[in-house]
PDB file of C-alpha atoms in Angstrom:
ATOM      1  CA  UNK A   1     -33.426  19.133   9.550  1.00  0.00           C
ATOM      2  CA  UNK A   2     -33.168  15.586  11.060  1.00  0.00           C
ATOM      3  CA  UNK A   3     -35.635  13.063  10.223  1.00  0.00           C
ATOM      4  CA  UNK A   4     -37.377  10.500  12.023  1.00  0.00           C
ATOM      5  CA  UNK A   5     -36.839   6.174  11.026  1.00  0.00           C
ATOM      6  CA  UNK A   6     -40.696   6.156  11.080  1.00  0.00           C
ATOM      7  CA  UNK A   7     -41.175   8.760   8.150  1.00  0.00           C
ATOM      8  CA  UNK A   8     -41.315   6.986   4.578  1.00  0.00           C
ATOM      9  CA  UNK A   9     -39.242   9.080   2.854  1.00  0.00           C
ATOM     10  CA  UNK A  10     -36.170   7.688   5.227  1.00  0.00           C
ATOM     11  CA  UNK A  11     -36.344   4.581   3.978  1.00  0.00           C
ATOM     12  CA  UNK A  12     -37.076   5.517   0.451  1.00  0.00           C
ATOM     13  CA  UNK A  13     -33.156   7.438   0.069  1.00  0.00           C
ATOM     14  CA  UNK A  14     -30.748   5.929  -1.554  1.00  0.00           C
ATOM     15  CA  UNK A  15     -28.097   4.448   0.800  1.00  0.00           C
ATOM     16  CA  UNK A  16     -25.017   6.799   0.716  1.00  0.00           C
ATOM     17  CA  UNK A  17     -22.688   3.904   0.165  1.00  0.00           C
ATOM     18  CA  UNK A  18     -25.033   2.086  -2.727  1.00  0.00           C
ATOM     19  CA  UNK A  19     -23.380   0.251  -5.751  1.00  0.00           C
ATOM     20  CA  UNK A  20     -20.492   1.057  -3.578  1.00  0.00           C
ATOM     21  CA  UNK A  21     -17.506  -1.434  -2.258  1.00  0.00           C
ATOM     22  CA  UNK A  22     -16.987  -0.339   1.295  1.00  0.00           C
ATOM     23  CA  UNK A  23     -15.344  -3.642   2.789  1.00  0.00           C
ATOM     24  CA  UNK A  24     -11.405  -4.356   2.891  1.00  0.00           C
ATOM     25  CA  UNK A  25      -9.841  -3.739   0.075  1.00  0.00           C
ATOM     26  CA  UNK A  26      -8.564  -6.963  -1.853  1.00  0.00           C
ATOM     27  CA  UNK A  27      -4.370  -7.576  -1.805  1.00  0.00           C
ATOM     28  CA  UNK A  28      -2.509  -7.724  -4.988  1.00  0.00           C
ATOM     29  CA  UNK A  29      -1.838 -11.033  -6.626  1.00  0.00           C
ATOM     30  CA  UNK A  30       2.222 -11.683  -7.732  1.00  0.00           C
ATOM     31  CA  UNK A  31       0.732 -11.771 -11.720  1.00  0.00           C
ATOM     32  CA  UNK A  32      -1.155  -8.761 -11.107  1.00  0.00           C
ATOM     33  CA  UNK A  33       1.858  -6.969  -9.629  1.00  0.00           C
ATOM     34  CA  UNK A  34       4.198  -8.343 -12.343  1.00  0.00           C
ATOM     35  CA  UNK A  35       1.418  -6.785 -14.788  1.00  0.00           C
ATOM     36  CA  UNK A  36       1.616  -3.163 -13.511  1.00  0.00           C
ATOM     37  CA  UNK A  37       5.455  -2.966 -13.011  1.00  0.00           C
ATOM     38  CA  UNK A  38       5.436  -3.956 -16.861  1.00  0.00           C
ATOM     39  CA  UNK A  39       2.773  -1.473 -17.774  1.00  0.00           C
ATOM     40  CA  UNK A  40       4.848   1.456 -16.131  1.00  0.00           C
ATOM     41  CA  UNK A  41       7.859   0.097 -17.367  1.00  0.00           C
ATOM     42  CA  UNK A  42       6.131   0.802 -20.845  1.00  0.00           C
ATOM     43  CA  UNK A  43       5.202   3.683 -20.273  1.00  0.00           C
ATOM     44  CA  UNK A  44       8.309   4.610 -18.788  1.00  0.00           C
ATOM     45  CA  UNK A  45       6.958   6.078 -15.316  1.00  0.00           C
ATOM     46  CA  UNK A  46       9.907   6.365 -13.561  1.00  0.00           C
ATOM     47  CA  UNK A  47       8.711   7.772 -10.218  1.00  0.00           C
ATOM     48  CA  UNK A  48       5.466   5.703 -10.321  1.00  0.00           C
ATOM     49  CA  UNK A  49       7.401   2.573 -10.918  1.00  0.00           C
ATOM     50  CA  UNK A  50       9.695   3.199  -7.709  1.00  0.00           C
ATOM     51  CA  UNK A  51       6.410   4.603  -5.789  1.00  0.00           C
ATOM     52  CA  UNK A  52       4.477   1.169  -6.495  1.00  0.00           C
ATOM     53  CA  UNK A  53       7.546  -0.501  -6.076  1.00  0.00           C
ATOM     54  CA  UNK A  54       8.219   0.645  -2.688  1.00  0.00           C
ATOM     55  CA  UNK A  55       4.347   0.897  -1.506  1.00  0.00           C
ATOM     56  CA  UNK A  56       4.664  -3.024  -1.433  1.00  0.00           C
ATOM     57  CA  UNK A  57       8.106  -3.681   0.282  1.00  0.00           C
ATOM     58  CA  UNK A  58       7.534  -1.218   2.846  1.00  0.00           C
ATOM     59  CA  UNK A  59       4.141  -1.794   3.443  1.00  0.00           C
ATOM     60  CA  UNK A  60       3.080   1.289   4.659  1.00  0.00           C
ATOM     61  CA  UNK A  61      -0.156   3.477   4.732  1.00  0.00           C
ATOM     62  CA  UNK A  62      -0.246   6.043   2.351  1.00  0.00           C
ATOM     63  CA  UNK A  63       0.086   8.561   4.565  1.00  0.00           C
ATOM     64  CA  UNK A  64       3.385   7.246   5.767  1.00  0.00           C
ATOM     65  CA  UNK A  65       4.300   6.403   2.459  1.00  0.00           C
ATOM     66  CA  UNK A  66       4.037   9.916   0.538  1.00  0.00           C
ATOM     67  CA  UNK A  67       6.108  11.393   3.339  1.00  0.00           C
ATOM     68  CA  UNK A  68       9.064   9.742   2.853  1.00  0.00           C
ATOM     69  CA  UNK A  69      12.027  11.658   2.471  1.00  0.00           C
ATOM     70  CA  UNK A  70      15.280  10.786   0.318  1.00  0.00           C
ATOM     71  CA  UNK A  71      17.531  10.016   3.926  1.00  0.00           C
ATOM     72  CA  UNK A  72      14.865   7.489   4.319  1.00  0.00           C
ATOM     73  CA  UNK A  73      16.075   5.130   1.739  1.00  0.00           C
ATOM     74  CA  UNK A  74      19.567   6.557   0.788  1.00  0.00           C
ATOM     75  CA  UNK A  75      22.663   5.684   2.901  1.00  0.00           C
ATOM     76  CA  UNK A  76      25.932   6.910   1.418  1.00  0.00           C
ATOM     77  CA  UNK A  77      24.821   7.644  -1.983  1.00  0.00           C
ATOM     78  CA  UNK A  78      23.101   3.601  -2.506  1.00  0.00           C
ATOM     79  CA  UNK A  79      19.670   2.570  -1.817  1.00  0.00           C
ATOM     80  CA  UNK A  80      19.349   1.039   1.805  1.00  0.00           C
ATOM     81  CA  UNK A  81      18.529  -2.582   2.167  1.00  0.00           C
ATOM     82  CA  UNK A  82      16.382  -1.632   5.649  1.00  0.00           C
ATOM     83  CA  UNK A  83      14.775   1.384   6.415  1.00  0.00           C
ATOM     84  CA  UNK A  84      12.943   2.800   9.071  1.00  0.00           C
ATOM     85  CA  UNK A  85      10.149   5.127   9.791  1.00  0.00           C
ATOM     86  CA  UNK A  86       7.674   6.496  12.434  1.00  0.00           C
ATOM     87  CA  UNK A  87       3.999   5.978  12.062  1.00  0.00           C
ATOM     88  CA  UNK A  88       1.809   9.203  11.809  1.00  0.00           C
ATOM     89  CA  UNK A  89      -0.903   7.019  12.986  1.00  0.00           C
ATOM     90  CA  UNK A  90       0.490   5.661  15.741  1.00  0.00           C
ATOM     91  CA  UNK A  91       3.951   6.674  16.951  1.00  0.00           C
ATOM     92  CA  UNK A  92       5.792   4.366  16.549  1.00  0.00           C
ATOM     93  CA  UNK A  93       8.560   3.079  14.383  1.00  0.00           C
ATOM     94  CA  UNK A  94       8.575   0.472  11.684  1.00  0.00           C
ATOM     95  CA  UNK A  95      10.974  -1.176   9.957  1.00  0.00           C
ATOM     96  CA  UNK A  96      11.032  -2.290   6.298  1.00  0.00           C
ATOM     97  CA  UNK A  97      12.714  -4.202   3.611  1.00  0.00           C
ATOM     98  CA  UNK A  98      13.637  -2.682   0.597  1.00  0.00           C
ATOM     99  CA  UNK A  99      14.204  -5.602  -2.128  1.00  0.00           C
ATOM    100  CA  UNK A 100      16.441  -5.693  -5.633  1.00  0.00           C
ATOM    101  CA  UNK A 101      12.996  -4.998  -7.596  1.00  0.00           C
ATOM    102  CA  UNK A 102      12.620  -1.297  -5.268  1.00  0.00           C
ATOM    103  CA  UNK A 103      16.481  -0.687  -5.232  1.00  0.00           C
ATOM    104  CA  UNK A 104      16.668  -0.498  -9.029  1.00  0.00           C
ATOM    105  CA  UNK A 105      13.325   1.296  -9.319  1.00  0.00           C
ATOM    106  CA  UNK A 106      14.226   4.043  -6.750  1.00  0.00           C
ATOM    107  CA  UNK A 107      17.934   4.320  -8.541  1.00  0.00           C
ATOM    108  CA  UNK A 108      15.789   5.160 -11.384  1.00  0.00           C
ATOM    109  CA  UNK A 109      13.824   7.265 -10.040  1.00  0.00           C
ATOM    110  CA  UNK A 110      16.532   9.265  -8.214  1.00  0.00           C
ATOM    111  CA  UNK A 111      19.195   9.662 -11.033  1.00  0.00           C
ATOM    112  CA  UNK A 112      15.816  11.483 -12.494  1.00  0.00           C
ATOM    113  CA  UNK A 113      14.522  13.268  -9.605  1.00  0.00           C
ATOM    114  CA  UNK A 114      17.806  13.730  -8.179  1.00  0.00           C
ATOM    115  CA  UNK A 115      17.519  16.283  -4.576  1.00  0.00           C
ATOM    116  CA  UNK A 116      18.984  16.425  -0.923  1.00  0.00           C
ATOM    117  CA  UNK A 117      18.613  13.793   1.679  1.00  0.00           C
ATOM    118  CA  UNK A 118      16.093  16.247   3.501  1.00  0.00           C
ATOM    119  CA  UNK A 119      13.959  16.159   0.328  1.00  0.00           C
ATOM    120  CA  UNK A 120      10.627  14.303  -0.326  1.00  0.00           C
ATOM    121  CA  UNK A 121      11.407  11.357  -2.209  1.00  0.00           C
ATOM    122  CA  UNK A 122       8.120  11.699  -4.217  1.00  0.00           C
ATOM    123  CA  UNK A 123       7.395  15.599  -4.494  1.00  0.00           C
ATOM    124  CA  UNK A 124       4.315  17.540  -5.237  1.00  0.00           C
ATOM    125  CA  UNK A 125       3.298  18.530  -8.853  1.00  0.00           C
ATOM    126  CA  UNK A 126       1.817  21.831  -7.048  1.00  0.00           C
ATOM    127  CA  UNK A 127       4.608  22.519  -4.493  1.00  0.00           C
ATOM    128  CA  UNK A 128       8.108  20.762  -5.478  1.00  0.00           C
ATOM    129  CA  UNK A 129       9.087  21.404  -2.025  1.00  0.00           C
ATOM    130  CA  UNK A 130       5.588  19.891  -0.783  1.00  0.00           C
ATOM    131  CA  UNK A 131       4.985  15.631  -1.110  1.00  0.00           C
ATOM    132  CA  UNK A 132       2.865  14.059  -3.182  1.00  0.00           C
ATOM    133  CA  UNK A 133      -0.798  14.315  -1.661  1.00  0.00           C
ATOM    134  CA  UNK A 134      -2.177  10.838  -0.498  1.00  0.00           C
ATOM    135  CA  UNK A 135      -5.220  11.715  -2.873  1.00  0.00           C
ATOM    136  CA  UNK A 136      -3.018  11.493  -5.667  1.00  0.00           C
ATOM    137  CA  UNK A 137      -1.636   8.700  -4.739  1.00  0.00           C
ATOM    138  CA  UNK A 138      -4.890   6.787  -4.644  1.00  0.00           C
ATOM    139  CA  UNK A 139      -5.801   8.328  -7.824  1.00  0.00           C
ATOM    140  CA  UNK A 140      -2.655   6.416  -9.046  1.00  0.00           C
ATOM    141  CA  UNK A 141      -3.313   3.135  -7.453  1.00  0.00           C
ATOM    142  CA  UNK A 142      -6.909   3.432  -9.521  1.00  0.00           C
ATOM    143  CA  UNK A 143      -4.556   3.913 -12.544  1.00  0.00           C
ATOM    144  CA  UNK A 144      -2.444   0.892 -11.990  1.00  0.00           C
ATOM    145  CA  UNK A 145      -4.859  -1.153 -10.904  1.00  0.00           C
ATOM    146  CA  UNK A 146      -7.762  -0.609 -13.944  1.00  0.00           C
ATOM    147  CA  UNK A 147      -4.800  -0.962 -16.921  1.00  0.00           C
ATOM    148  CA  UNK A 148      -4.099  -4.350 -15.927  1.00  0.00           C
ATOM    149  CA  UNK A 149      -7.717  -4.984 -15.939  1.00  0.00           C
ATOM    150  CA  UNK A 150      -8.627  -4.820 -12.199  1.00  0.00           C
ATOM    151  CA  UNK A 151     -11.616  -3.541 -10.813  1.00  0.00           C
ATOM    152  CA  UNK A 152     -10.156  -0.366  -9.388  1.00  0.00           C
ATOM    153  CA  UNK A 153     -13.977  -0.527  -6.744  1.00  0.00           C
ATOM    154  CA  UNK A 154     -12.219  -3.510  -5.116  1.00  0.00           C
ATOM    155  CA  UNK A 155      -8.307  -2.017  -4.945  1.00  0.00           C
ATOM    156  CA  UNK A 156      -7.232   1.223  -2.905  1.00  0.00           C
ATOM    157  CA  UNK A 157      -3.701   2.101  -1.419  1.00  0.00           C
ATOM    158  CA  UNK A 158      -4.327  -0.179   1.532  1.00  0.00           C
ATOM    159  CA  UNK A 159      -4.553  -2.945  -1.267  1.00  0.00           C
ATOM    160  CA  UNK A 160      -0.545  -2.459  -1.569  1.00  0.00           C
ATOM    161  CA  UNK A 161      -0.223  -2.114   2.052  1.00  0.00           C
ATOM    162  CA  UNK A 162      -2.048  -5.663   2.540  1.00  0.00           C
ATOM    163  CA  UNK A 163      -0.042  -7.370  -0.494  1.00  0.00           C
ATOM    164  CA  UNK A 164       2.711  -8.534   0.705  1.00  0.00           C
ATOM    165  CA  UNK A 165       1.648  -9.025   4.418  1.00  0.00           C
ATOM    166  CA  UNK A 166      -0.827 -11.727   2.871  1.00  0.00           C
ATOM    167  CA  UNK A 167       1.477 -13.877   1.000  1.00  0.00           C
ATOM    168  CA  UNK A 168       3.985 -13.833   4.105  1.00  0.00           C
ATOM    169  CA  UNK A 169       0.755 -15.179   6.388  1.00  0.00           C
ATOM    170  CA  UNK A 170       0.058 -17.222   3.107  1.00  0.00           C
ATOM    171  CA  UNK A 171       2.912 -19.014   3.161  1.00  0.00           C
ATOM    172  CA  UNK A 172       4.261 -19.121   6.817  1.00  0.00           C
ATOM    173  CA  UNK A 173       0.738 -18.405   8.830  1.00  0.00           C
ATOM    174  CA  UNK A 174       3.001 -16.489  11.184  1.00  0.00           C
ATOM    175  CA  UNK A 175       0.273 -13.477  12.123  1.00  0.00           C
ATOM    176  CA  UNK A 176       3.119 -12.212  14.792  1.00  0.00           C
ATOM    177  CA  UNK A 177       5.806 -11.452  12.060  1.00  0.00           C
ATOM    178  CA  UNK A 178       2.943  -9.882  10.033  1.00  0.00           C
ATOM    179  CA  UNK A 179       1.649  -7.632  12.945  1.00  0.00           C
ATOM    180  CA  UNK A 180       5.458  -6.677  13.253  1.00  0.00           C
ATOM    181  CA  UNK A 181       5.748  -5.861   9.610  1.00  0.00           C
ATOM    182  CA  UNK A 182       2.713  -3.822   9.817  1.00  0.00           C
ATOM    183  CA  UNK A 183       3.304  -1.913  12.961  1.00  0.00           C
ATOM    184  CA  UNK A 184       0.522  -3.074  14.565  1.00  0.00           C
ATOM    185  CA  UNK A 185      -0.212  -2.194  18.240  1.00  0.00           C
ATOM    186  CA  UNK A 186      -1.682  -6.066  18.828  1.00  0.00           C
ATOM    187  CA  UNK A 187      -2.604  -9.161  16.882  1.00  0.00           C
ATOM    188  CA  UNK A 188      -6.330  -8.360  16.698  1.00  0.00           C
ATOM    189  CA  UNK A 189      -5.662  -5.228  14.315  1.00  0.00           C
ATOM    190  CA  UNK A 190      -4.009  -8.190  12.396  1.00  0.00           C
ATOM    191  CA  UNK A 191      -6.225 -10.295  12.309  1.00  0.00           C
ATOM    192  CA  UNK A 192      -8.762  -8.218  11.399  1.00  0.00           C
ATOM    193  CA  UNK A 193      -6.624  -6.484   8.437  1.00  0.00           C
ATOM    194  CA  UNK A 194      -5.750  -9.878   6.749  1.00  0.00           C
ATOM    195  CA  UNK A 195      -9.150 -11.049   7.166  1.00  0.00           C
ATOM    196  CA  UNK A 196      -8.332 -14.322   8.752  1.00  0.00           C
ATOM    197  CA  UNK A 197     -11.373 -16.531   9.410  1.00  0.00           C
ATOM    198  CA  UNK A 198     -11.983 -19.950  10.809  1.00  0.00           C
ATOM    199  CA  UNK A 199     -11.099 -21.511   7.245  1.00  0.00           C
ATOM    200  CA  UNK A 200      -7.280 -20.256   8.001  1.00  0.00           C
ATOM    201  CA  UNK A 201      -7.314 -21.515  10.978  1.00  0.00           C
ATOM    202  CA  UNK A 202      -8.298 -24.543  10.520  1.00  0.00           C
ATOM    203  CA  UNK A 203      -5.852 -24.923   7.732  1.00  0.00           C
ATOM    204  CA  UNK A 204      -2.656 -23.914  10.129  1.00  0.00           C
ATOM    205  CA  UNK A 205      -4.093 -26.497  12.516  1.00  0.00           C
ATOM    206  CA  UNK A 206      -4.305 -29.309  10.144  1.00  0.00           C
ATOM    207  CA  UNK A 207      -0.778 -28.794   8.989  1.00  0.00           C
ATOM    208  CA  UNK A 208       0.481 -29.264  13.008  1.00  0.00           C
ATOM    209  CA  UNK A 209       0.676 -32.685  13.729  1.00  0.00           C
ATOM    210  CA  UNK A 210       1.253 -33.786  17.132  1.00  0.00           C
TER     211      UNK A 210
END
């Protein structure tokens, strides 16, 4: 039964979302990323070094991102330089680098893993012929994130989505080659996602002299 905003016991609950961090989630810094790859490294996670590895180059959500099949990033037996895939969210396709750190990482990985182009690059534990579930892959992100000493409240997957797109805007301020890189639909979703506030732009203005 519903409950009316006059009754005392409404405003005596808890909030559902108490002691909770509900806002963006923060990006990774280059020290902090150079911390986990040496942690898996380590450890010797193979697939989770290539899976972290790529989650920042590509940029991706994770629901893109545990969908990716072998074709995806394997041309003629080498790891691509560019790939490209289609957004579940929205459509449409993005494009992506893949740099020397993800190329070695996915070699790795796939001399391990090994499997068809029509494979999932990063299968199920459950179903081998399934992908790896997007709630595992946060639970992995909460992983990386808390051994290096992070507060895993204030990281998620869309922390390694946001990464790299903030140092681009960082050091260029170019929000249209970020919205690009993201796939979004307009500059407002970007602006939003990066969390750009009159501080930034003030900053880009003061470096434009006329």
């Amino acid at each position: 039964m519903g409950h009316s905003d006059l009754d005392p016991a409404v405003h005596e609950r808890r909030p559902w979302n108490a002691g909770q961090n509900v806002g963006p989630k923060r990006p990774l810094k280059p020290r902090d990323i150079w911390a986990i790859r040496f942690y898996l490294d380590e450890h010797r996670r193979l697939r989770d070094r290539a899976l972290f590895d790529l989650a920042i180059d590509s940029k991706l959500r994770g629901c893109d991102l545990v969908k990716i099949r072998i074709g995806d990033v394997v041309s003629g037996g080498t790891i691509r330089n560019r790939s490209t895939v289609i957004q579940q969210k929205t459509g449409r396709p993005v494009q992506f680098e893949i740099m020397s750190e993800a190329r070695k990482s996915l070699t790795a990985w796939l001399e391990r893993r090994r499997g068809n182009i029509h494979d999932f690059l990063f299968p199920s534990r459950v179903d081998y012929l399934g992908h790896l579930s997007t709630r595992q892959y946060a639970r992995l992100v909460d992983e990386w994130v808390s051994t290096v000493g992070l507060d895993h409240r204030e990281y998620g997957t869309h922390s390694l989505r946001r990464t790299k797109a903030s140092i681009i805007y960082k050091a260029t301020g170019n929000l249209r080659a970020v919205q690009i890189l993201l796939g979004h639909t307009n500059i407002e979703n970007t602006v939003r996602y990066l969390g750009v506030d009159i501080d930034d732009a003030l900053t880009l203005s003061e470096r434009t002299e006329i």
